[in-house]
Coordinates of N, CA and C and ligand atoms in Angstrom, one line a residue:
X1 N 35.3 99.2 -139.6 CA 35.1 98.2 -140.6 C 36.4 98.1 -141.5
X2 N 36.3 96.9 -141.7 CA 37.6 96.8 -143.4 C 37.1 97.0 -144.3
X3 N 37.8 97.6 -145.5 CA 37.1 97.9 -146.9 C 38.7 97.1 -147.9
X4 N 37.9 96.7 -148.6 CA 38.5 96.6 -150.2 C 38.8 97.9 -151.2
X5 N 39.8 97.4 -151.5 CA 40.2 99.3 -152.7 C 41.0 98.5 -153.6
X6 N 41.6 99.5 -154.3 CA 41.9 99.3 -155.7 C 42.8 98.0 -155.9
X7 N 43.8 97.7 -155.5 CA 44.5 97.1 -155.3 C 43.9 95.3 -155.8
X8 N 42.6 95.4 -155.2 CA 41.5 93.8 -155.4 C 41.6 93.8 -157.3
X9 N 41.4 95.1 -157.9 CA 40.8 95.2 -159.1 C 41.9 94.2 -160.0
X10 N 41.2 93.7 -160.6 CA 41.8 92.5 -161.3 C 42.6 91.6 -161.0
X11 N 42.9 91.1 -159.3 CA 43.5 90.5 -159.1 C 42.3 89.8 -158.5
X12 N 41.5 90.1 -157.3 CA 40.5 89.1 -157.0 C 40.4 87.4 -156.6
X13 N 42.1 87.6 -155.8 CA 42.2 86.2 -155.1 C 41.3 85.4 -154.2
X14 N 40.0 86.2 -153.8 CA 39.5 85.8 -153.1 C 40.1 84.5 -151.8
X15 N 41.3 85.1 -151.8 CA 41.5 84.1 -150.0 C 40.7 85.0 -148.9
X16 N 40.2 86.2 -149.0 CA 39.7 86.8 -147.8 C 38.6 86.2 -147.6
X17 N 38.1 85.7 -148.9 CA 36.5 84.7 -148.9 C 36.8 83.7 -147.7
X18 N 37.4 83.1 -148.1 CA 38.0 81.5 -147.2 C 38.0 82.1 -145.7
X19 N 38.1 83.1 -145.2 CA 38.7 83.7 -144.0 C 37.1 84.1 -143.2
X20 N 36.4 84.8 -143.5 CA 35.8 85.6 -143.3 C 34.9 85.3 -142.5
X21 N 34.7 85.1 -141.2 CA 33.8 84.7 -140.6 C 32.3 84.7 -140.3
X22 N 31.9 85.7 -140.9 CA 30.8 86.1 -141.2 C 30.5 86.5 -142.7
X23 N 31.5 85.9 -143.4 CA 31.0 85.9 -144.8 C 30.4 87.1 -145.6
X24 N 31.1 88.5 -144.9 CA 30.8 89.2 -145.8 C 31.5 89.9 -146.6
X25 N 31.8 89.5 -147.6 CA 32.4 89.7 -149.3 C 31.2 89.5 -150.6
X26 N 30.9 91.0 -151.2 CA 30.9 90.7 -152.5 C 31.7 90.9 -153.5
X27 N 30.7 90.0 -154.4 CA 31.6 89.9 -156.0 C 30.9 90.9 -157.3
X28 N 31.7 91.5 -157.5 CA 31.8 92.3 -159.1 C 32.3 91.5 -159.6
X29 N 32.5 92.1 -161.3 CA 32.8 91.8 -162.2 C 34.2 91.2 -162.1
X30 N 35.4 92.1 -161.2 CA 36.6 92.3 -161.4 C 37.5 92.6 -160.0
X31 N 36.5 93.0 -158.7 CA 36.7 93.0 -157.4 C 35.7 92.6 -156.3
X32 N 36.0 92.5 -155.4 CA 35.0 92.1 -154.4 C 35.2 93.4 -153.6
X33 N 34.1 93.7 -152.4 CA 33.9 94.5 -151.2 C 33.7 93.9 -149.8
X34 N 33.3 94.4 -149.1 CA 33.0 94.5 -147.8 C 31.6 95.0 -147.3
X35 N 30.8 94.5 -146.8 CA 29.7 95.1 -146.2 C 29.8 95.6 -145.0
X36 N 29.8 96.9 -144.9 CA 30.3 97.4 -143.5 C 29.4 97.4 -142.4
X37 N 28.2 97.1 -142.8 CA 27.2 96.7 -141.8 C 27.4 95.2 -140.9
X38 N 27.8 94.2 -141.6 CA 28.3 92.9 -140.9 C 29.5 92.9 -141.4
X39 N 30.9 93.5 -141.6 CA 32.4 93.4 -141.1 C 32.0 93.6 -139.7
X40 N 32.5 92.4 -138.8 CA 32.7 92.6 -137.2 C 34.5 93.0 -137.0
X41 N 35.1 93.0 -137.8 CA 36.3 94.1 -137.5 C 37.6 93.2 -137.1
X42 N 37.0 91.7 -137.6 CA 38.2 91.0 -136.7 C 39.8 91.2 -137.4
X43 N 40.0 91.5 -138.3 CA 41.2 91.5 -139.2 C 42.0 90.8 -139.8
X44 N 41.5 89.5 -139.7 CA 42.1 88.0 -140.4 C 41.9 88.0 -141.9
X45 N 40.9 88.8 -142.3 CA 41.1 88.9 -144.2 C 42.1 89.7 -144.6
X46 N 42.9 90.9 -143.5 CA 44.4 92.4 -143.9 C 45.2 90.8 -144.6
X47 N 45.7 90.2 -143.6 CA 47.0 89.6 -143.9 C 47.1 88.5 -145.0
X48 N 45.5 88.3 -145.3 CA 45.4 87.4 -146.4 C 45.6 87.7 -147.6
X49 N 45.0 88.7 -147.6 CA 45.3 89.1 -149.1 C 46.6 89.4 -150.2
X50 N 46.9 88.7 -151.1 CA 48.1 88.8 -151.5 C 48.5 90.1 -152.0
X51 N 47.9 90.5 -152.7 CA 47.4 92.3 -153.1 C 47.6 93.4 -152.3
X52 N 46.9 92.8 -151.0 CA 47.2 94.0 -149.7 C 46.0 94.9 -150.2
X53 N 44.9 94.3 -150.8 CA 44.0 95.4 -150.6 C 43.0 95.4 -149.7
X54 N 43.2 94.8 -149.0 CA 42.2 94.9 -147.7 C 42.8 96.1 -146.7
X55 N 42.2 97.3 -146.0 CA 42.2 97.7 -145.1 C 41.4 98.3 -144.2
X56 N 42.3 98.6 -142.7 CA 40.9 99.1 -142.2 C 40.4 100.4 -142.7
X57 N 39.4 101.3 -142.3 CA 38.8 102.5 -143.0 C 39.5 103.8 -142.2
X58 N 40.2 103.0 -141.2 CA 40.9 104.3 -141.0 C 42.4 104.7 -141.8
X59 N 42.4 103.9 -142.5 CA 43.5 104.0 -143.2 C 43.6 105.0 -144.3
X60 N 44.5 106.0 -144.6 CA 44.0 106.7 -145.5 C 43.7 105.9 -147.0
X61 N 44.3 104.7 -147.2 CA 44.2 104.2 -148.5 C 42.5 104.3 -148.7
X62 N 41.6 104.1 -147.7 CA 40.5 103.5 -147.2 C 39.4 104.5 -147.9
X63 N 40.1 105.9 -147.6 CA 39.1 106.6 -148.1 C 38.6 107.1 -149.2
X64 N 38.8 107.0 -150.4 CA 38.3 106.4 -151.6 C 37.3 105.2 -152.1
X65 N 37.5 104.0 -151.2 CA 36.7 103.4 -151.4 C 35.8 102.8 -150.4
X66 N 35.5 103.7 -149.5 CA 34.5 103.5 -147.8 C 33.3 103.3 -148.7
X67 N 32.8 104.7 -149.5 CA 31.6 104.5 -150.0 C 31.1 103.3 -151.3
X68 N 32.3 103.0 -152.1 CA 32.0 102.5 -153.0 C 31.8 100.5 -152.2
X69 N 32.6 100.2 -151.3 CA 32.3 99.3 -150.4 C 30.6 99.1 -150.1
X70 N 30.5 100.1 -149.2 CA 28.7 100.3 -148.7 C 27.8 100.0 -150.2
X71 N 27.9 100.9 -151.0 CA 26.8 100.9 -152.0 C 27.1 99.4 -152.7
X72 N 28.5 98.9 -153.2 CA 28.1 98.0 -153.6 C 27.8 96.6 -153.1
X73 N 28.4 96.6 -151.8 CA 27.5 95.4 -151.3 C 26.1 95.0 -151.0
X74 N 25.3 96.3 -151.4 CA 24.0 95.5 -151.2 C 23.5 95.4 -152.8
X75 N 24.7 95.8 -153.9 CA 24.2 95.2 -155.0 C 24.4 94.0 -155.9
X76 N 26.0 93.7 -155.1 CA 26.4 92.3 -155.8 C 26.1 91.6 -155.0
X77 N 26.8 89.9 -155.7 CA 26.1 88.5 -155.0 C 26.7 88.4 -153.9
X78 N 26.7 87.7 -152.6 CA 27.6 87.7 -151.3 C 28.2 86.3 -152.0
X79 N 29.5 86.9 -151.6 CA 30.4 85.2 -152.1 C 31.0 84.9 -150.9
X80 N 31.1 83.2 -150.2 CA 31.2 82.7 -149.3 C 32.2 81.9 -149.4
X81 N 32.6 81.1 -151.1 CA 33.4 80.3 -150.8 C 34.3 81.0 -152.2
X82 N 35.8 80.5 -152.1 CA 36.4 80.8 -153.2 C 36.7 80.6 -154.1
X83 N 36.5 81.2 -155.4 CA 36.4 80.5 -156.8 C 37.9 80.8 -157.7
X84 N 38.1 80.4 -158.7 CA 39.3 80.8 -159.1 C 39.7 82.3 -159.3
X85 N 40.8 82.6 -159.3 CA 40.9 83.8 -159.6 C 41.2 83.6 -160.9
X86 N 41.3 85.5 -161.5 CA 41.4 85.5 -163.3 C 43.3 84.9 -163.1
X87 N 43.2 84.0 -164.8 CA 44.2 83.7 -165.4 C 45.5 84.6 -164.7
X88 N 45.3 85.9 -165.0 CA 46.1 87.0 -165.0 C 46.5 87.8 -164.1
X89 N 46.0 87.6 -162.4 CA 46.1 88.0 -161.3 C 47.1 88.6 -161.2
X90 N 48.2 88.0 -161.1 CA 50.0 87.7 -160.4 C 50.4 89.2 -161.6
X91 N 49.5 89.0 -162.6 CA 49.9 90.2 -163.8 C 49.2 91.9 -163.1
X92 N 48.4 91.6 -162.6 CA 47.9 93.1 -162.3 C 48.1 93.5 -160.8
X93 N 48.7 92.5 -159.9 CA 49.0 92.8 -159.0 C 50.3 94.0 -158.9
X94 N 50.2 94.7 -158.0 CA 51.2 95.7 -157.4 C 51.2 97.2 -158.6
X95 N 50.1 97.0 -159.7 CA 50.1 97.7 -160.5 C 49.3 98.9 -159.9
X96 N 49.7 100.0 -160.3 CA 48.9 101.5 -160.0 C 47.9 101.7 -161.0
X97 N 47.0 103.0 -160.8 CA 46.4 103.2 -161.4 C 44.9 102.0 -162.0
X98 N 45.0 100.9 -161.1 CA 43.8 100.4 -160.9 C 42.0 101.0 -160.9
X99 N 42.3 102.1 -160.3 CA 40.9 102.3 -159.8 C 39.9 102.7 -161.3
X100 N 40.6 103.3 -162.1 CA 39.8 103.7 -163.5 C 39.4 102.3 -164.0
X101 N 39.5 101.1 -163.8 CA 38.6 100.3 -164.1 C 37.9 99.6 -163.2
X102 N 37.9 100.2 -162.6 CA 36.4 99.5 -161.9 C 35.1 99.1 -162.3
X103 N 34.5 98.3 -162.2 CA 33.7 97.7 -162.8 C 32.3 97.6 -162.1
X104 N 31.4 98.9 -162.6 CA 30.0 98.7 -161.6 C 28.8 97.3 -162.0
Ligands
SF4_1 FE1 35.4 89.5 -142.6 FE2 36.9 90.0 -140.4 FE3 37.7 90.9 -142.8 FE4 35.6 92.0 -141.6 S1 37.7 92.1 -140.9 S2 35.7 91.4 -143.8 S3 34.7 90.3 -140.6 S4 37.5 88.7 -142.1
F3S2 FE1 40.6 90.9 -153.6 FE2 42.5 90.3 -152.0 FE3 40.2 89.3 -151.6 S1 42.7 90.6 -154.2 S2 39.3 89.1 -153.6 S3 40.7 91.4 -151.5 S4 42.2 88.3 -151.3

């Protein structure tokens, strides 16, 4: 499966939405995930992302956020189509130290 990691956090361009062929991405507050039960693994959301936070789970970036992926997709909304991103995207992109805000 692909997972989302820090890198989404406050940037949340959601083009991987637009991609996704089975539509599964949820939305937080501040990032979206992956449901790893329906990711079918095709890889067309890696290259979309402007952020580069999509990867696969074998990746080591991956491993930090395998679990936080699983649990929260079956708690946020499933987003299908893409809505604007925050004002401020382009601002929090390539930035470190993302993951302390995360937003349950
Ligand atoms: Fe969707 Fe394919 Fe990305 Fe999985 S790898 S989240 S199925 S676009
Ligand atoms: Fe996040 Fe990238 Fe999608 S920033 S919302 S994973 S396009």
């Amino acid at each position: 499966t692909y997972v989302v990691t820090e890198n989404c956090i406050k940037c949340k361009y959601m083009d991987c939405v637009e991609v996704c062929p089975v539509d599964c991405f949820y939305a937080g507050e501040n990032m979206l995930v992956i449901h790893p039960d329906e990711c079918i693994d095709c890889g067309v959301c890696e290259p979309e992302c402007p952020a580069e936070a999509i990867v696969p789970d074998s990746d080591g970036k991956a491993s930090a956020w395998i679990e936080k992926n699983r649990e929260f997709a079956t708690l946020w909304p499933n987003m299908t189509r893409k809505g604007t991103p925050p004002a401020d995207a382009d601002e929090w992109k390539d930035r470190d130290g993302k993951a302390e805000l995360f937003s349950p």
